[in-house]
Coordinates of C-alpha atoms (C1' of nucleotides) in Angstrom, one line a residue:
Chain A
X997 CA 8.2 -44.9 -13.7
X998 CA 9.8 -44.8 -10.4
X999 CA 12.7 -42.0 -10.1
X1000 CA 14.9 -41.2 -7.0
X1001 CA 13.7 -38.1 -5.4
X1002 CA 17.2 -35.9 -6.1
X1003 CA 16.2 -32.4 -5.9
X1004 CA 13.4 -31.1 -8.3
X1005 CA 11.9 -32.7 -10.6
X1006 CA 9.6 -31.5 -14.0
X1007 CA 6.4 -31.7 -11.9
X1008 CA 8.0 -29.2 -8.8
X1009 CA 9.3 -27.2 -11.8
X1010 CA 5.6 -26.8 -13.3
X1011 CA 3.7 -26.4 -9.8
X1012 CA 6.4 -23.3 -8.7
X1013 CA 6.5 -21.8 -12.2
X1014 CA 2.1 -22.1 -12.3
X1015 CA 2.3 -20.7 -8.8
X1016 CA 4.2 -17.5 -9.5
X1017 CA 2.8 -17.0 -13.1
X1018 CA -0.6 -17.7 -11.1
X1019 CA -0.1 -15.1 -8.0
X1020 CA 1.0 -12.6 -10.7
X1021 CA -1.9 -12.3 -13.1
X1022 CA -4.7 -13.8 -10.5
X1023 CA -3.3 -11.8 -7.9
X1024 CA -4.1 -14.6 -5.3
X1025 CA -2.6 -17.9 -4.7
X1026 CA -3.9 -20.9 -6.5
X1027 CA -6.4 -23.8 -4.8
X1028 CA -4.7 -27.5 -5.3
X1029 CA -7.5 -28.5 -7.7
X1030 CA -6.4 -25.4 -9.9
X1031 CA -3.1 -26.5 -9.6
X1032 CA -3.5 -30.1 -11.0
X1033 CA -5.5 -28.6 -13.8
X1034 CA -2.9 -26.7 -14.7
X1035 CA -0.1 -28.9 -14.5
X1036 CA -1.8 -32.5 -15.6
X1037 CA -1.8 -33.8 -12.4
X1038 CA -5.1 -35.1 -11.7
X1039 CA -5.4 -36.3 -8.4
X1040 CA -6.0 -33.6 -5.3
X1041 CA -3.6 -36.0 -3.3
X1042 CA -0.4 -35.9 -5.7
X1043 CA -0.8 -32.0 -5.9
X1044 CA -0.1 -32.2 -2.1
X1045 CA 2.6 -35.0 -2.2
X1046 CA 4.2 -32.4 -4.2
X1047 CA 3.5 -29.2 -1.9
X1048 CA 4.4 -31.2 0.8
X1049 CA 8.1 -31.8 -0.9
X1050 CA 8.5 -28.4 -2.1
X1051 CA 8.0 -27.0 1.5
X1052 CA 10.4 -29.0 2.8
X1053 CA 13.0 -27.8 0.5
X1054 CA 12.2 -24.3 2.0
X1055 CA 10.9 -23.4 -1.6
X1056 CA 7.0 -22.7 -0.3
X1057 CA 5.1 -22.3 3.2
X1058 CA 1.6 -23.9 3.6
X1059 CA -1.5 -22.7 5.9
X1060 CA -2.8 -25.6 6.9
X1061 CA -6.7 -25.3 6.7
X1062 CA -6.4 -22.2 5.1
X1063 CA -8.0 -22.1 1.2
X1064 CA -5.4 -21.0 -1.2
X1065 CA -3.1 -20.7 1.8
X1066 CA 0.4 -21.0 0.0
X1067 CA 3.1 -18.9 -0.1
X1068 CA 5.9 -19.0 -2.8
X1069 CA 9.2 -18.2 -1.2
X1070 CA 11.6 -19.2 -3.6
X1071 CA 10.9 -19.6 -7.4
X1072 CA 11.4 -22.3 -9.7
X1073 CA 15.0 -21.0 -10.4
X1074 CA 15.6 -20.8 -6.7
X1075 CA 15.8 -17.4 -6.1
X1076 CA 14.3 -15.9 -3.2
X1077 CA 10.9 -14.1 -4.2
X1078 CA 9.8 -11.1 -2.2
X1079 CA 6.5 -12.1 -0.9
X1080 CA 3.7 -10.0 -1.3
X1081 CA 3.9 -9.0 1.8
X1082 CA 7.3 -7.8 2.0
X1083 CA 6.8 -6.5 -1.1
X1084 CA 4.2 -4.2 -0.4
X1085 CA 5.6 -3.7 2.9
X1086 CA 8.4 -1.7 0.8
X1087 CA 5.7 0.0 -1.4
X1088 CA 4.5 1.1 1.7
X1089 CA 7.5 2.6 3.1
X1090 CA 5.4 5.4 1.6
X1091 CA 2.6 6.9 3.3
X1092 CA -0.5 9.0 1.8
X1093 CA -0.4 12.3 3.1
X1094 CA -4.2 14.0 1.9
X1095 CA -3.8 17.1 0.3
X1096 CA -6.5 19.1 2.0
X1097 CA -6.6 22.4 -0.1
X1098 CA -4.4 25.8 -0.5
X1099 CA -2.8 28.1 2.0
X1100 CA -4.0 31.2 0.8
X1101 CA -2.8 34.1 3.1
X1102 CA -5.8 35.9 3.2
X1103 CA -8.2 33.4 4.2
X1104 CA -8.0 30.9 7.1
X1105 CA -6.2 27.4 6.2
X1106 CA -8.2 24.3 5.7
X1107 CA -8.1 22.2 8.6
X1108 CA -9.3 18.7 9.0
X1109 CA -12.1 17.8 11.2
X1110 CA -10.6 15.5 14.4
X1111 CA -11.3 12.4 12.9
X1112 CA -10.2 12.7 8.9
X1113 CA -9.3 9.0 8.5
X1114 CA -11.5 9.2 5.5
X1115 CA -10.9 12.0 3.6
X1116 CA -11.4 12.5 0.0
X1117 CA -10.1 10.0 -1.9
X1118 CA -9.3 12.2 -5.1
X1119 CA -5.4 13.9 -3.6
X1120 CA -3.0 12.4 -1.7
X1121 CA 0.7 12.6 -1.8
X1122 CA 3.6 9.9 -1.2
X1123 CA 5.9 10.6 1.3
X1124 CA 8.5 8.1 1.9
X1125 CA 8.1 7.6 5.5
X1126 CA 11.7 7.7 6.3
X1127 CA 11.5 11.4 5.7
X1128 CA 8.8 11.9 8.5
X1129 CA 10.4 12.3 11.9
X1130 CA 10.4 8.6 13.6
X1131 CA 7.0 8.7 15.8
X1132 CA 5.1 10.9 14.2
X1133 CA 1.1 9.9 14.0
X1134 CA 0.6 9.6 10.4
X1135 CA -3.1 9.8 10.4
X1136 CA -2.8 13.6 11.6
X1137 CA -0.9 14.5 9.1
X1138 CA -2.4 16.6 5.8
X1139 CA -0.3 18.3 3.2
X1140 CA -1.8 21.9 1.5
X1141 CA -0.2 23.8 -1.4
X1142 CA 0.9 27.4 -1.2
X1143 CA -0.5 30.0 -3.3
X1144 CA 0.8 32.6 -3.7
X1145 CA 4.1 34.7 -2.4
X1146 CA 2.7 35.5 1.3
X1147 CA 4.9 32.8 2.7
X1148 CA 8.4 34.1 1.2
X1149 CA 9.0 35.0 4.6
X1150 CA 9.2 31.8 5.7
X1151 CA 11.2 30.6 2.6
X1152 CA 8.4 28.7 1.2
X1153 CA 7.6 29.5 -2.5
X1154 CA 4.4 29.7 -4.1
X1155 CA 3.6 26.0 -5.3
X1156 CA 5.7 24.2 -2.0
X1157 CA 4.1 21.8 -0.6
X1158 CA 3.3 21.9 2.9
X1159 CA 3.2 18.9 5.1
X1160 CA 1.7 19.4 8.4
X1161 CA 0.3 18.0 11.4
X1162 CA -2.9 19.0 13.2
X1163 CA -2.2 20.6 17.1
X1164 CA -3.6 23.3 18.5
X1165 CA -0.6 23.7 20.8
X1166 CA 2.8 25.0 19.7
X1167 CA 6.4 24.0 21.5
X1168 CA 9.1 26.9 21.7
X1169 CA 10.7 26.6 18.5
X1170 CA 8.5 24.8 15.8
X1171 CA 7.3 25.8 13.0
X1172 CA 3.4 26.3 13.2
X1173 CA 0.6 27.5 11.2
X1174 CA -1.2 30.5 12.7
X1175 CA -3.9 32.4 12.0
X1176 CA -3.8 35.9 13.4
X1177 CA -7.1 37.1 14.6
X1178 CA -6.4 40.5 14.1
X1179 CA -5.3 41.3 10.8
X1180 CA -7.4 37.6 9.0
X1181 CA -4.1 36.5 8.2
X1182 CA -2.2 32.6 7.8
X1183 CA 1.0 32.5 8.2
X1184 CA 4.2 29.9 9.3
X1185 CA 6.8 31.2 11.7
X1186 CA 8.5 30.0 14.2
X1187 CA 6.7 29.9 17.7
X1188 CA 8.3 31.3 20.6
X1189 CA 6.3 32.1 23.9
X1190 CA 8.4 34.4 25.7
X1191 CA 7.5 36.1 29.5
X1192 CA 4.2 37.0 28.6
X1193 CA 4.1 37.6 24.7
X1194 CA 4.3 35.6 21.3
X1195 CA 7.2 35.7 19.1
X1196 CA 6.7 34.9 15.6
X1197 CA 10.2 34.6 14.0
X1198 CA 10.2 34.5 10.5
X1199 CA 12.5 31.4 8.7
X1200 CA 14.0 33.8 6.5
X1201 CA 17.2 34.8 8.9
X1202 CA 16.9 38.7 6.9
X1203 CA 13.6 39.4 8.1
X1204 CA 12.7 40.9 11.7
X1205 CA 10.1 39.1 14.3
X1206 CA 6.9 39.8 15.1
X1207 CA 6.0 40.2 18.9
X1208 CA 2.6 39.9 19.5
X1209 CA 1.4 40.8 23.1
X1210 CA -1.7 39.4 23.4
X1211 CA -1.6 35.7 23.1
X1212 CA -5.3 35.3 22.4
X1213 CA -5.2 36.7 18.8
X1214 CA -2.9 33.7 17.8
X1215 CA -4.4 30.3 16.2
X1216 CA -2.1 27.8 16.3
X1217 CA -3.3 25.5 13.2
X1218 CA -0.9 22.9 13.1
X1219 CA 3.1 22.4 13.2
X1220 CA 4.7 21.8 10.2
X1221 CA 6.6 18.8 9.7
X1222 CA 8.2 19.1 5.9
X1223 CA 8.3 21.3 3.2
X1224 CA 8.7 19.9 -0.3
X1225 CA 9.3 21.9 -3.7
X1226 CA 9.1 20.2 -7.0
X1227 CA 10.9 22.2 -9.4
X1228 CA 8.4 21.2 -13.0
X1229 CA 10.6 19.6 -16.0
X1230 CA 10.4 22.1 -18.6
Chain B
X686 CA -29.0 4.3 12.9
X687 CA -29.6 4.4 9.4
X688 CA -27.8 6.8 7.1
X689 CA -27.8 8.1 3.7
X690 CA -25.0 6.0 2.0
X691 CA -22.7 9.2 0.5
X692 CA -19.5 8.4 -0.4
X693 CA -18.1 5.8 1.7
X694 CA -18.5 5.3 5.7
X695 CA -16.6 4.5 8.5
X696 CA -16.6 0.7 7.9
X697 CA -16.1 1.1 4.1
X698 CA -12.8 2.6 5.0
X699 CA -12.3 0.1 7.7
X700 CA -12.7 -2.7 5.6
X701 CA -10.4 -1.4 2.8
X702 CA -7.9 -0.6 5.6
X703 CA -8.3 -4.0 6.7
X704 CA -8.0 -5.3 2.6
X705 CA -4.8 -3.5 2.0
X706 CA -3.3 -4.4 5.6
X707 CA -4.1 -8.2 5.3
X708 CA -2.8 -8.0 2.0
X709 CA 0.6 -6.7 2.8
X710 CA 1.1 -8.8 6.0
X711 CA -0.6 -11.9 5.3
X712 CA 0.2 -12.3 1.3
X713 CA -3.3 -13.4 0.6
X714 CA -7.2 -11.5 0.8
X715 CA -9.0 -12.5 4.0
X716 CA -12.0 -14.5 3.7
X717 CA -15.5 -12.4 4.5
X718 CA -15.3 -13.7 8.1
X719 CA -12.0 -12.4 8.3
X720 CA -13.1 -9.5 7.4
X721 CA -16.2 -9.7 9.9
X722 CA -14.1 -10.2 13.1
X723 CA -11.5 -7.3 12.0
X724 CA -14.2 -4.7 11.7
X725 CA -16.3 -5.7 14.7
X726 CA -18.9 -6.8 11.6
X727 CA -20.4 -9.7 13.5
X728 CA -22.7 -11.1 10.5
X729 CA -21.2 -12.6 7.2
X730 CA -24.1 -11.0 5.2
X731 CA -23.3 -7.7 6.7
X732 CA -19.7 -7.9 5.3
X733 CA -21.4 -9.3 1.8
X734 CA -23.2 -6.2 2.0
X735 CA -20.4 -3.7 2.3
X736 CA -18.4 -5.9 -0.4
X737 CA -20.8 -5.3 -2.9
X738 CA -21.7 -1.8 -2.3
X739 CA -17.4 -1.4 -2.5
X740 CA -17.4 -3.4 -5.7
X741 CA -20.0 -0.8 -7.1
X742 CA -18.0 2.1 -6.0
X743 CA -15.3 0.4 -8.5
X744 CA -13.0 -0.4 -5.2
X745 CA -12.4 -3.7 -5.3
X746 CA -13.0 -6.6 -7.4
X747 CA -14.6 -10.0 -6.5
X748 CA -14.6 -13.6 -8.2
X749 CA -17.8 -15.1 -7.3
X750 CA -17.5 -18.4 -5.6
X751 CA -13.8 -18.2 -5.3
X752 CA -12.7 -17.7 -1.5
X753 CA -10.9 -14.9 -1.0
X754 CA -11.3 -13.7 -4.4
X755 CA -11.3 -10.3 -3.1
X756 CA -9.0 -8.2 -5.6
X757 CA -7.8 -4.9 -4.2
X758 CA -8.0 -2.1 -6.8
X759 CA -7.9 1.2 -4.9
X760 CA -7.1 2.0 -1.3
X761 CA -8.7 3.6 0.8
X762 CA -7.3 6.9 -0.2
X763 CA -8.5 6.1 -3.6
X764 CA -5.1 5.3 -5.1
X765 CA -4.9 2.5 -7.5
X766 CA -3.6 -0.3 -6.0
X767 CA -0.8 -2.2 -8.4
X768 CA -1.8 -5.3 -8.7
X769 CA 0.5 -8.0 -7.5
X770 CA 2.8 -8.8 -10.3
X771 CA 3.5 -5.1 -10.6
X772 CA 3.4 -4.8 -6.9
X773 CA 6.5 -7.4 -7.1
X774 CA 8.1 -6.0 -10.0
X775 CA 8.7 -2.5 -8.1
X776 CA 8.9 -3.3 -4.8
X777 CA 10.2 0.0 -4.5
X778 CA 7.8 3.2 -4.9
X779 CA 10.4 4.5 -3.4
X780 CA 13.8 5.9 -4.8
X781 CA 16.8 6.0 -3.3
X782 CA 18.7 8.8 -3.8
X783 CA 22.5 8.7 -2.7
X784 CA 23.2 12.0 -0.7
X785 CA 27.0 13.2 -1.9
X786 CA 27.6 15.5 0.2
X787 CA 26.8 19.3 1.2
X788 CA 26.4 22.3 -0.4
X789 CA 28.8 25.2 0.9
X790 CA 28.5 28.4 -0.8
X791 CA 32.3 28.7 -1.5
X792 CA 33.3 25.4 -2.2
X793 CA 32.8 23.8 -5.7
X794 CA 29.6 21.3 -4.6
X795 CA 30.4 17.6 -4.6
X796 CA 29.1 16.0 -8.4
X797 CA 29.2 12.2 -9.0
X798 CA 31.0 10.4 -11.4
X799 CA 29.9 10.0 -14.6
X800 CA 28.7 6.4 -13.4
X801 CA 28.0 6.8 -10.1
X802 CA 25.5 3.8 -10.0
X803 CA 27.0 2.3 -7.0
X804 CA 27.0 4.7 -4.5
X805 CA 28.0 4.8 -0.7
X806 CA 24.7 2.8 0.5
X807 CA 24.8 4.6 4.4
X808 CA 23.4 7.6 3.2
X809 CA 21.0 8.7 1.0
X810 CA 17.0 9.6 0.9
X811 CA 13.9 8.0 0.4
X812 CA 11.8 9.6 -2.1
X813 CA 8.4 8.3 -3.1
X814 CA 8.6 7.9 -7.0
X815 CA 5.4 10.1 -7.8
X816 CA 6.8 13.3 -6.7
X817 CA 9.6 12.7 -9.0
X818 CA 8.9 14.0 -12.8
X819 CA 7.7 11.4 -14.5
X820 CA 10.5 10.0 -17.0
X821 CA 13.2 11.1 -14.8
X822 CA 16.4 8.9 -15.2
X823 CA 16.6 7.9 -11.6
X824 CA 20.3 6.9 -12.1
X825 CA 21.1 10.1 -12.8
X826 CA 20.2 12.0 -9.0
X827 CA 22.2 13.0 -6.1
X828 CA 20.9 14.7 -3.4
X829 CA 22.6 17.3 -1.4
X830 CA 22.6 19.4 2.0
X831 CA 22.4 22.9 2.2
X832 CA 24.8 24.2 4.6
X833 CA 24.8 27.6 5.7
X834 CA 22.5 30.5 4.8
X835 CA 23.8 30.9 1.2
X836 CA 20.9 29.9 -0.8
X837 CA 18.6 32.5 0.5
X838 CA 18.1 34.3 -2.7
X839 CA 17.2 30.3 -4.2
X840 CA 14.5 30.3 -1.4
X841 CA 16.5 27.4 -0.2
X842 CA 17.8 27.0 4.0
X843 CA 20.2 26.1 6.1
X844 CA 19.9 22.1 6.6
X845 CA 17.6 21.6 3.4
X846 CA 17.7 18.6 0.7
X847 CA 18.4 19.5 -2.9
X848 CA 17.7 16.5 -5.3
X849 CA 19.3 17.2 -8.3
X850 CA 19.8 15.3 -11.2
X851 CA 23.3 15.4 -13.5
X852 CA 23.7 17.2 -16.9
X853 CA 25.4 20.4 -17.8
X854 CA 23.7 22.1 -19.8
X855 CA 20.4 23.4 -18.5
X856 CA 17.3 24.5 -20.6
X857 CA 16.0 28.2 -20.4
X858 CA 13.8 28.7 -17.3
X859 CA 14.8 25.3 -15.3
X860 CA 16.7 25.8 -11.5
X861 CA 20.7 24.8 -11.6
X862 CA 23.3 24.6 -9.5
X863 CA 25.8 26.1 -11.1
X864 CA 29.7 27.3 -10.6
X865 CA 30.9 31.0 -11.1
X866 CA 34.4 30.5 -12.2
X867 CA 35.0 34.2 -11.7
X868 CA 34.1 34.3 -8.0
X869 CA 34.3 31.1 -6.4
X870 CA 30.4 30.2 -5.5
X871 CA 28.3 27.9 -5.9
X872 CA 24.3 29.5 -6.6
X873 CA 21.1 27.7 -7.1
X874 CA 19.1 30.2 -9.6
X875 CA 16.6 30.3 -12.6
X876 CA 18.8 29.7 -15.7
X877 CA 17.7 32.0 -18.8
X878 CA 20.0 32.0 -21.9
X879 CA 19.1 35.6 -23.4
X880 CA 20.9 37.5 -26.9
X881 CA 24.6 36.4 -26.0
X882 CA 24.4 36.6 -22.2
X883 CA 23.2 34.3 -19.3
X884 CA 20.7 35.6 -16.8
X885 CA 20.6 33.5 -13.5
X886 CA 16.8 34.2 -11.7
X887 CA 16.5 34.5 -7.9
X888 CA 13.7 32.1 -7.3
X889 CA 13.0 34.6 -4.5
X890 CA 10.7 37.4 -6.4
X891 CA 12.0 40.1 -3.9
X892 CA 15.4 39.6 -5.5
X893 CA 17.2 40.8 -8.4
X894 CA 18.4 38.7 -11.5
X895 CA 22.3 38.5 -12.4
X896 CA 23.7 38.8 -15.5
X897 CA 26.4 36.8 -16.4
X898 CA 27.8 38.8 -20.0
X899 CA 30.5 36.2 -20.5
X900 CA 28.7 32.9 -20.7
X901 CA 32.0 30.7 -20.4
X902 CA 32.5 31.1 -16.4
X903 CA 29.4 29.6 -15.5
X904 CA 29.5 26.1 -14.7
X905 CA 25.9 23.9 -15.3
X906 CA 26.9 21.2 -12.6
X907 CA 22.7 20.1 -11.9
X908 CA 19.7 21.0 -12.4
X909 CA 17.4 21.0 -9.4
X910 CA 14.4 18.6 -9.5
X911 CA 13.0 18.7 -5.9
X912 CA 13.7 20.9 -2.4
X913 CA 12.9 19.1 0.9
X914 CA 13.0 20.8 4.1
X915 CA 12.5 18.5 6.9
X916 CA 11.6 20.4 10.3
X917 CA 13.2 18.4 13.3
X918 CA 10.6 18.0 16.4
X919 CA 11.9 19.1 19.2
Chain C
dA288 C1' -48.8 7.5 11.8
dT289 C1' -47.1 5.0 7.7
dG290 C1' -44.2 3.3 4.4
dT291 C1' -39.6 3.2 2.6
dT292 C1' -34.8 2.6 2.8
dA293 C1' -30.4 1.7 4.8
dT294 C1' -28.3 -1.1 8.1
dC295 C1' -27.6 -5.1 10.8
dA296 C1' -28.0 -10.1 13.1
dG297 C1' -28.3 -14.8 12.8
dA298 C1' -28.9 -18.8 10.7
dA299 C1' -29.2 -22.1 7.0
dC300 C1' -27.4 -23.6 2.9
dA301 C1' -24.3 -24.6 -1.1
dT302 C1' -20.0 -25.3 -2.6
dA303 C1' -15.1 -24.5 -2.8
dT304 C1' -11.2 -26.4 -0.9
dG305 C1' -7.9 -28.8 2.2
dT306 C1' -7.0 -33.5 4.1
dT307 C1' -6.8 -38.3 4.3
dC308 C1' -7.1 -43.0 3.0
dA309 C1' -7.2 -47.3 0.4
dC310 C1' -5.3 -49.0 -3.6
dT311 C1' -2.2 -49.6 -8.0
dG312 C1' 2.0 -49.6 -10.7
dT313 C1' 7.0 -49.1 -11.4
dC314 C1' 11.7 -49.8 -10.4
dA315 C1' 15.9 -50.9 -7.9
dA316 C1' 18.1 -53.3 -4.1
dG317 C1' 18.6 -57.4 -1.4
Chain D
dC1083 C1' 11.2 -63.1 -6.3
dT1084 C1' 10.2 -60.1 -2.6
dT1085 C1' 10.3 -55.9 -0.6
dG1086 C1' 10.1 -51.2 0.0
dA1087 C1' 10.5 -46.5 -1.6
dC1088 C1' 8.5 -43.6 -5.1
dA1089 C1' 4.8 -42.0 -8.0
dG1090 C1' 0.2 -41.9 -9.0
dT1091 C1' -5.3 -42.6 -8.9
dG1092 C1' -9.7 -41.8 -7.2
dA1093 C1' -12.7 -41.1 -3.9
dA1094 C1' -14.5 -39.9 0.6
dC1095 C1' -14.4 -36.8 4.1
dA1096 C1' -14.1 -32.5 7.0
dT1097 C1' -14.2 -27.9 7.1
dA1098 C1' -13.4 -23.4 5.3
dT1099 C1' -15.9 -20.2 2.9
dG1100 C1' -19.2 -17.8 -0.2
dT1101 C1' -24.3 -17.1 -0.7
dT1102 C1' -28.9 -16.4 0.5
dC1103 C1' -32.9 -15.9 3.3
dT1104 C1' -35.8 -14.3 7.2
dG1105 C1' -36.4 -10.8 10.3
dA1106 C1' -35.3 -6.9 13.2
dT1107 C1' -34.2 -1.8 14.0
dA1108 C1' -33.7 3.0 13.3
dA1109 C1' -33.8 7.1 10.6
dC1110 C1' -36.1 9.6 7.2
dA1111 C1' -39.8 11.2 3.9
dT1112 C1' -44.7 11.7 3.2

DNA sequence: ATGTTATCAGAACATATGTTCACTGTCAAG
DNA sequence: CTTGACAGTGAACATATGTTCTGATAACAT
């Protein structure tokens, strides 16, 4: 029953095929018992005569010591499988921004506590994370929706989705959340601290700023990072 | 330090972080010691503990006597977690979109070809899949930049990212882009087809509608499907 | 105070699983 | 025929890993 070893033979076919169909509906990699079940090969040893052949034709990588510790890398038809790794690695090109609750102009803005690395598990959006600017600190950002027309003047539409991150400091020239102590309003301008006062300059280029003298009235929430407006299929 | 177990704790979450992590980088669950020495958990039957508690919160999944038979079935935001073969299948929560080119007020805007399914791969936009509508032909959007302050009235800026997706004729109440033969512009507005005329929406509420009496000189070149505004840090 | 519950440590234990070895059979080349 | 490479068996072994048990500790309710 003796065959030259010339490239793959019916047994490498069955172990790669049972390894991906395995990894797929088990959603973890088979032990080399389960393996010669499956494939009629019933001796521990022969199951790794054959691992060790099909990692040396680049086809698998093995843990050594590690239960269950293979990894397919090419499948039986040679083509290059994205481990899982890599494959979630792309799924995760996405990141979960929590949706903490509504800007609502009269009211003051949810903010998260310090540490909201847990936060409720029930609202989240994706954000692909190439659309976050490069070093941002994802875990302190959190999204809200707009209700409402009170943020027109800062071209965001009632429904927009507002992605932010939580500081209580504003730089010339971003776009912040503030909460006027004066009047018990929200509201997203752009921050300028000029000799002395606060300009708020609206993002609408029509619309006039605000000057506000006394520093102390302004709140600065957070500083908004991306807006996002999903225009519903009809 | 005991504590009323509400919800999940900090080590839940760490241990789910931890799931998800190893997952993605390693390609197979840890084992529960793993587990132990990630999460500063220094006792196996302490990490048992929190597995079990996680498994009853519907979190994960676990094969008894199977090592690493830790299955994954929400993160720690709560989102359902694909399992692996779908995880594989679409790699890609993520759509890229080809950016065409810029929108200029009075300049026809840039459409693709009717099969534009090989696009120039240098540019073009990440967007997570789930804040696409749902059965969205993803072959069928483009992306383009707003450039100057024209699409005020559409609520829309300087510098923002339309996502549009192809057709030419638009349904009554969904956002187009659309061509005014008669003046030479390009406008993002509210389509409504009304008794024999075409009235084109402001999404800004401050502004008035347009009516178009001769419905032949506007131009349906996209209907909008998403607005991203991405604020630059300085 | 007392008992209860949630949380944790450490160890012992059982078993699941990778590793290795001695041995057998087949076939082709020398 | 003999030899060696290839294929395979079965078992023993080592260890990686899940499971369980005995106690401790702290917060909380009664």
């Amino acid at each position: 029953m003796a065959r030259k070893a010339k490239g793959l033979g019916p047994r490498h076919h069955k172990i790669l095929k049972f390894l991906e169909t395995t990894l797929q509906e088990q959603g973890l990699p088979p032990t080399i018992r389960e393996i010669g079940d499956n494939t009629q090969i019933s001796s521990t040893s022969v199951v790794n005569y054959y691992l060790e052949q099909l990692e040396a034709e680049g086809y698998i990588e093995r843990r050594s010591g590690v239960s269950r510790g293979i990894i397919l890398l090419k499948n039986a038809a040679g083509k290059l499988i994205e481990d899982f790794g890599r494959a979630v690695d792309n799924a995760v090109q996405t990141v979960l921004i929590p949706l903490l609750g509504n800007i609502v102009a009269g009211e003051p803005m949810p903010v998260p506590a310090s540490d909201f690395s847990y936060y409720d598990p029930e609202s989240g959006i994706d954000i692909a994370r190439s659309l976050l600017p490069a070093h941002e600190a994802e875990d302190q950002l959190y999204a809200l929706r707009v209700h409402g027309d009170s943020m027109i003047d800062a071209m965001i539409n009632d429904g927009d989705i507002v992605v932010m991150k939580k500081t209580n400091q504003a730089k010339n020239g971003e776009m912040v959340a503030i909460w006027l102590n004066d009047r018990d309003e929200t509201t997203l301008k752009y921050f300028y601290r000029e000799n002395g006062h606060v300009r708020l300059q609206p993002a609408n280029p029509t619309m006039d700023a605000i000057i506000i003298e006394d520093p102390r009235i302004v709140e600065v929430q957070g500083k908004v990072v991306l807006v996002i407006r999903q225009l519903s299929e009809n």
